[in-house]
Short mmCIF file of C-alpha atoms in Angstrom, two decimals:
data_model
loop_
_atom_site.label_atom_id
_atom_site.label_comp_id
_atom_site.label_asym_id
_atom_site.label_seq_id
_atom_site.Cartn_x
_atom_site.Cartn_y
_atom_site.Cartn_z
CA MET A 1 178.88 55.56 145.37
CA PRO A 2 179.68 56.04 149.28
CA PRO A 3 182.14 58.76 149.71
CA GLU A 4 185.70 57.87 150.56
CA SER A 5 187.12 58.09 153.65
CA CYS A 6 189.62 58.15 156.15
CA ALA A 7 191.12 53.83 156.07
CA ALA A 8 192.66 55.22 159.98
CA CYS A 9 189.21 56.97 161.78
CA GLY A 10 187.25 56.86 159.01
CA LYS A 11 186.79 60.67 157.80
CA ALA A 12 184.59 61.09 154.43
CA ASP A 13 184.31 64.36 152.50
CA ILE A 14 187.43 65.94 154.11
CA SER A 15 190.79 65.78 151.71
CA LEU A 16 191.79 62.93 151.66
CA LYS A 17 196.18 61.76 150.72
CA ALA A 18 196.94 58.31 149.69
CA CYS A 19 199.56 56.22 149.91
CA LYS A 20 202.47 57.08 148.34
CA SER A 21 203.51 53.62 148.15
CA CYS A 22 200.58 51.06 147.17
CA MET A 23 198.16 54.23 145.55
CA THR A 24 195.17 52.04 147.71
CA VAL A 25 193.77 53.84 151.11
CA LYS A 26 194.53 57.36 151.88
CA TYR A 27 194.37 59.28 154.45
CA CYS A 28 193.51 62.93 155.85
CA GLY A 29 196.76 63.13 157.57
CA ARG A 30 199.94 61.68 158.89
CA GLU A 31 199.23 60.81 162.42
CA CYS A 32 196.36 58.88 160.50
CA GLN A 33 198.78 57.36 158.49
CA ILE A 34 201.68 56.16 160.49
CA SER A 35 198.73 54.42 163.58
CA HIS A 36 197.05 52.61 160.97
CA TRP A 37 200.07 51.36 159.25
CA SER A 38 200.94 48.74 161.74
CA ARG A 39 198.09 46.83 160.56
CA HIS A 40 198.25 48.51 156.66
CA LYS A 41 202.41 47.81 155.73
CA LYS A 42 201.72 43.59 154.44
CA ALA A 43 199.50 44.55 152.08
CA CYS A 44 201.46 48.26 151.30
CA ARG A 45 204.66 45.92 150.75
CA GLN A 46 202.89 43.10 148.48
CA LYS A 47 201.05 45.84 145.92
CA ALA A 48 204.22 48.63 146.12
CA ARG A 49 205.88 45.31 144.71
CA GLU A 50 203.35 43.76 142.41
CA LEU A 51 203.55 48.34 141.39
CA PHE A 52 206.89 48.10 140.72
CA ASP A 53 207.42 44.74 138.99
CA MET A 54 204.61 46.01 136.50
CA LYS A 55 206.42 49.00 136.17
CA LEU A 56 210.14 46.96 135.63
CA PHE A 57 207.86 43.70 133.34
CA ALA A 58 206.74 45.54 130.36
CA GLU A 59 209.05 46.49 127.49
CA HIS A 60 209.97 49.65 127.39
CA GLN A 61 211.85 52.13 124.20
CA ARG A 62 214.76 50.48 123.35
CA GLY A 63 215.96 54.04 123.30
CA GLU A 64 218.14 57.39 120.37
CA ASP A 65 217.89 55.47 116.90
CA CYS A 66 220.83 56.70 115.18
CA PRO A 67 220.39 59.82 113.82
CA ILE A 68 222.18 58.97 110.03
CA CYS A 69 220.22 56.35 109.39
CA TYR A 70 216.87 56.52 111.30
CA LEU A 71 217.81 52.56 111.98
CA PRO A 72 217.90 51.24 116.23
CA MET A 73 220.97 50.82 118.10
CA PRO A 74 221.92 47.84 117.98
CA CYS A 75 222.08 45.94 121.78
CA ASP A 76 225.87 46.24 122.17
CA ILE A 77 226.89 49.35 122.72
CA GLU A 78 230.89 48.64 123.42
CA ALA A 79 230.72 48.03 119.95
CA ASP A 80 228.19 48.49 117.53
CA TRP A 81 227.37 52.81 117.90
CA CYS A 82 230.23 55.55 120.19
CA TYR A 83 229.35 59.01 121.31
CA MET A 84 230.12 61.41 119.38
CA ALA A 85 231.67 65.08 121.16
CA CYS A 86 231.07 67.66 119.52
CA CYS A 87 227.79 67.67 118.77
CA GLY A 88 226.66 65.29 121.73
CA LYS A 89 225.15 62.72 119.18
CA SER A 90 224.94 58.72 119.37
CA ILE A 91 225.90 57.34 115.86
CA CYS A 92 226.01 53.95 115.47
CA VAL A 93 229.92 53.12 113.80
CA GLY A 94 228.30 52.01 110.63
CA CYS A 95 227.73 55.02 109.63
CA VAL A 96 231.28 56.12 111.81
CA CYS A 97 232.88 54.19 109.96
CA CYS A 98 231.48 53.44 105.80
CA LEU A 99 230.29 56.67 105.55
CA THR A 100 234.24 59.28 106.41
CA ARG A 101 237.02 59.03 109.09
CA ASP A 102 237.60 62.94 108.64
CA VAL A 103 234.70 65.26 110.06
CA CYS A 104 231.73 63.78 111.96
CA PRO A 105 228.28 62.19 110.46
CA PHE A 106 226.44 63.92 112.03
CA CYS A 107 227.43 67.53 112.16
CA ASN A 108 230.20 68.13 110.43
CA THR A 109 232.69 69.18 112.61
CA PRO A 110 236.50 67.54 111.90
CA ALA A 111 237.77 64.23 113.80
CA ALA A 112 240.17 65.43 116.47
CA GLU A 113 243.35 65.01 115.97
CA ASN A 114 244.06 63.57 119.55
CA ASN A 115 242.91 62.51 122.87
CA GLU A 116 243.82 66.12 124.19
CA GLU A 117 240.89 67.28 122.16
CA HIS A 118 239.08 65.15 121.90
CA ASN A 119 238.28 65.07 125.93
CA LYS A 120 238.35 69.48 124.81
CA MET A 121 235.11 68.87 123.72
CA LEU A 122 234.16 66.01 125.86
CA LYS A 123 234.66 68.31 128.81
CA GLU A 124 232.80 70.95 127.10
CA ARG A 125 229.23 69.04 126.55
CA ILE A 126 229.76 68.47 130.38
CA GLU A 127 231.05 72.13 130.93
CA ARG A 128 228.17 73.64 128.08
CA PHE A 129 225.84 71.21 128.51
CA SER A 130 225.52 68.66 131.45
CA ASP A 131 225.18 66.63 129.01
CA ALA A 132 224.53 63.10 130.53
CA ASN A 133 225.71 60.69 127.88
CA ALA A 134 229.51 62.69 127.98
CA MET A 135 229.89 62.92 131.47
CA ASN A 136 228.79 58.74 131.01
CA THR A 137 231.62 58.47 128.82
CA LEU A 138 234.56 59.92 130.65
CA GLY A 139 233.61 57.85 133.34
CA GLY A 140 234.34 55.18 131.06
CA TYR A 141 237.85 56.77 130.50
CA TYR A 142 238.32 57.09 133.66
CA ASP A 143 237.00 53.77 134.88
CA SER A 144 239.37 51.15 132.65
CA GLY A 145 242.25 54.26 131.61
CA ARG A 146 240.92 55.45 128.10
CA SER A 147 241.66 58.31 126.67
CA GLY A 148 245.29 59.44 128.30
CA PHE A 149 242.95 59.67 131.81
CA PRO A 150 244.39 57.42 134.66
CA VAL A 151 242.65 54.90 136.07
CA ASP A 152 240.32 55.75 139.06
CA GLN A 153 236.86 54.25 139.41
CA SER A 154 235.79 56.52 142.52
CA LYS A 155 236.13 59.70 139.83
CA ALA A 156 234.15 56.57 137.98
CA VAL A 157 231.61 56.33 140.07
CA GLU A 158 231.60 59.99 140.81
CA LEU A 159 230.70 60.17 136.80
CA PHE A 160 227.96 57.81 136.09
CA GLN A 161 225.81 59.37 139.43
CA ARG A 162 225.82 62.32 138.19
CA ALA A 163 224.44 61.11 134.25
CA SER A 164 223.16 58.36 135.98
CA GLU A 165 220.76 61.83 137.90
CA LEU A 166 219.98 63.03 134.95
CA GLY A 167 218.45 60.01 133.19
CA SER A 168 220.82 58.34 131.54
CA ALA A 169 220.57 54.20 130.99
CA ASN A 170 224.25 52.85 129.88
CA ALA A 171 225.80 55.21 133.67
CA HIS A 172 222.84 53.12 136.01
CA LEU A 173 224.46 49.56 133.83
CA ASN A 174 228.32 51.07 134.55
CA LEU A 175 226.39 52.05 138.54
CA GLY A 176 225.13 48.30 138.37
CA GLY A 177 228.38 46.77 137.64
CA ALA A 178 231.04 49.15 140.33
CA TYR A 179 228.35 48.17 143.71
CA LEU A 180 228.78 44.62 142.25
CA HIS A 181 232.44 44.06 141.88
CA GLY A 182 232.83 47.29 144.06
CA GLU A 183 235.27 48.98 141.65
CA GLY A 184 235.23 52.08 143.18
CA VAL A 185 232.69 51.35 145.88
CA GLN A 186 231.92 49.99 148.17
CA VAL A 187 229.87 45.81 147.24
CA ASP A 188 226.33 46.58 147.37
CA LYS A 189 224.17 43.11 146.00
CA LYS A 190 220.99 45.59 146.74
CA LYS A 191 222.04 49.18 144.99
CA ALA A 192 223.95 46.71 141.79
CA ILE A 193 219.57 45.46 141.51
CA TYR A 194 218.46 48.70 141.48
CA HIS A 195 220.32 50.20 138.96
CA TYR A 196 220.71 47.22 136.72
CA GLN A 197 216.44 47.46 137.20
CA LEU A 198 216.08 51.04 136.42
CA SER A 199 218.55 49.78 133.19
CA ALA A 200 216.50 47.97 132.23
CA MET A 201 213.51 50.69 132.49
CA LEU A 202 215.04 53.41 130.40
CA GLY A 203 215.60 50.61 128.36
CA SER A 204 219.04 48.94 128.88
CA ILE A 205 218.76 45.72 127.02
CA ARG A 206 222.01 44.31 128.67
CA GLY A 207 221.33 46.08 131.90
CA ARG A 208 218.30 43.14 132.01
CA TYR A 209 220.28 40.88 130.86
CA TYR A 210 222.57 41.30 133.73
CA LEU A 211 219.12 40.79 135.91
CA GLY A 212 218.16 38.01 134.77
CA LEU A 213 221.84 36.65 135.64
CA MET A 214 221.68 37.74 138.69
CA GLU A 215 217.60 36.90 139.28
CA ALA A 216 218.31 32.72 138.29
CA GLN A 217 221.80 32.74 140.96
CA ASP A 218 219.36 34.19 143.69
CA GLY A 219 217.14 30.44 142.64
CA ASN A 220 214.29 33.39 141.45
CA GLN A 221 213.68 30.36 137.98
CA ASP A 222 209.48 32.67 136.62
CA ARG A 223 212.40 36.17 137.24
CA ALA A 224 214.76 35.21 135.56
CA ILE A 225 213.46 34.01 132.22
CA ARG A 226 210.92 37.07 132.20
CA HIS A 227 214.30 38.70 131.70
CA PHE A 228 215.84 37.01 128.85
CA ILE A 229 212.43 36.50 127.17
CA ILE A 230 212.62 41.29 127.58
CA ALA A 231 216.06 40.98 126.38
CA ALA A 232 216.22 37.98 123.43
CA LYS A 233 213.48 40.27 121.85
CA TYR A 234 214.82 43.57 121.93
CA GLY A 235 217.98 41.06 119.86
CA ASP A 236 220.28 40.54 123.05
CA ASP A 237 222.28 37.18 121.97
CA MET A 238 223.04 36.26 125.30
CA SER A 239 219.82 36.47 126.71
CA LEU A 240 218.44 34.40 123.83
CA GLN A 241 221.80 31.23 124.47
CA MET A 242 219.79 31.81 127.91
CA ILE A 243 215.87 31.13 126.72
CA LYS A 244 217.03 28.05 124.73
CA ASP A 245 219.29 26.14 127.17
CA GLY A 246 216.23 26.50 128.74
CA PHE A 247 214.46 25.81 126.38
CA THR A 248 216.88 21.81 126.14
CA ASN A 249 216.44 21.86 130.35
CA GLY A 250 212.76 21.55 130.20
CA VAL A 251 212.14 24.86 131.80
CA ILE A 252 210.43 27.65 129.06
CA THR A 253 207.41 25.98 126.62
CA LYS A 254 207.75 25.87 123.23
CA GLU A 255 205.18 28.34 123.07
CA ASP A 256 207.58 30.49 124.63
CA PHE A 257 210.14 29.65 122.91
CA GLU A 258 208.98 29.54 119.52
CA LYS A 259 207.65 33.62 120.64
CA THR A 260 211.12 34.65 121.76
CA LEU A 261 212.63 33.30 117.88
CA ARG A 262 210.21 35.57 115.75
CA GLY A 263 210.80 38.02 118.20
CA HIS A 264 214.86 37.78 118.67
CA LYS A 265 215.32 37.44 114.75
CA ALA A 266 212.42 40.53 113.94
CA SER A 267 213.85 42.74 116.26
CA GLN A 268 217.71 41.36 114.28
CA ALA A 269 216.55 42.94 111.27
CA LYS A 270 215.70 45.68 111.99
CA THR A 271 219.08 46.59 113.49
CA LYS A 272 220.68 45.27 110.40
CA SER A 273 222.85 47.29 108.29
CA ASP A 274 225.39 46.50 104.45
CA GLN A 275 227.19 49.57 106.20
CA ARG A 276 227.09 48.03 110.01
CA ASP A 277 228.12 44.53 108.73
CA ARG A 278 231.02 46.34 106.87
CA ALA A 279 232.03 48.19 109.53
CA ARG A 280 232.57 44.84 111.76
CA GLU A 281 234.65 43.29 109.08
CA MET A 282 236.34 46.22 109.10
CA ASN A 283 237.05 46.80 112.93
CA ALA A 284 237.33 42.97 113.06
CA GLN A 285 240.65 42.75 111.05
CA SER A 286 242.01 45.95 111.85
CA ARG A 287 241.82 43.72 115.57
CA TYR A 288 243.43 40.93 114.66
CA GLY A 289 245.52 41.38 111.55
#
C-alpha cells in the first residue's frame, strides 16, 4: 500500500492533516490546503453534506427515561413531563400527578408553595450547577411571561443560547422557533434550520418534525419524508399524520407506510401507562372544567 501524500504538493512520508470538512484528503500544511482549495472545494462540500446527512438522519437516542417509572418520555414536551427545580430531574406527568403533589416524587423535597419559592430554586440550579434544563425552563418563563416573570424574549433567547451550548436539545428547539418567528432575534431561516437540526440530532422528536415541515415547504419532499418517518417511528402523532397524508397522495410506498405504522405503535406502547393516562384525564378536566 503506497504511503499517503499531500493532495497539493504530493509529498509523502511526512506528517499530514486531513481536511476537517470532508476527511477525504490530507495536506502537509495550511499553505498547501489553501492552494488546493479551488480544485477541491466542489468535492469537499458535496462530501461534507453527505457526512452531515449521515449524522442528521441516523437514529438518535430520545433522551432520558423518567427516573421514577423508567418509561421513555412521551413526545409532547409541554403536556407530558415537567422539570423539577428542586433536584433538576425531568419527571413524567404520570409520576408527578398520580404519586403525590406535596413533595417531589424523586428527592422528596416539599413542593414550592408559590412562584417566588419555585423561581428561587430554579435560579439556584443555574448558579450552583450550570443546569442546562433549568436555564431552558427559565428561558421559557421569560418567553411566555409565566411564573411571575415579565415577557422578555431577548432574555429568553440568552438563556436558550446558554442552555444549548451545554447540550440541551430543547434549548436548540426553542432557538429554532425564535429564529424562525423573530422572537427576541431577527428572523433567520438558516439559523432556525441549524438549531432544529442540532435538536433533532440530540433526540428532539418535535425538532425533527419541524425540520420535515421546513423541508416540505422548500420543495425537498424526500428529505421531509425521511424526517417524518423517523419522528413517527419514535411516536410523534403529527409526523404520523404527515406520513398518512403522503401515502394517500401516493408519495410514500406501502412498505414504508406499514413500517412507520408499526414503529409508531411500538413506540407509543413503550411510553404508555395507566398513571400517565390518569394524569392526562386529570389535566383535561382541570383545563376544560
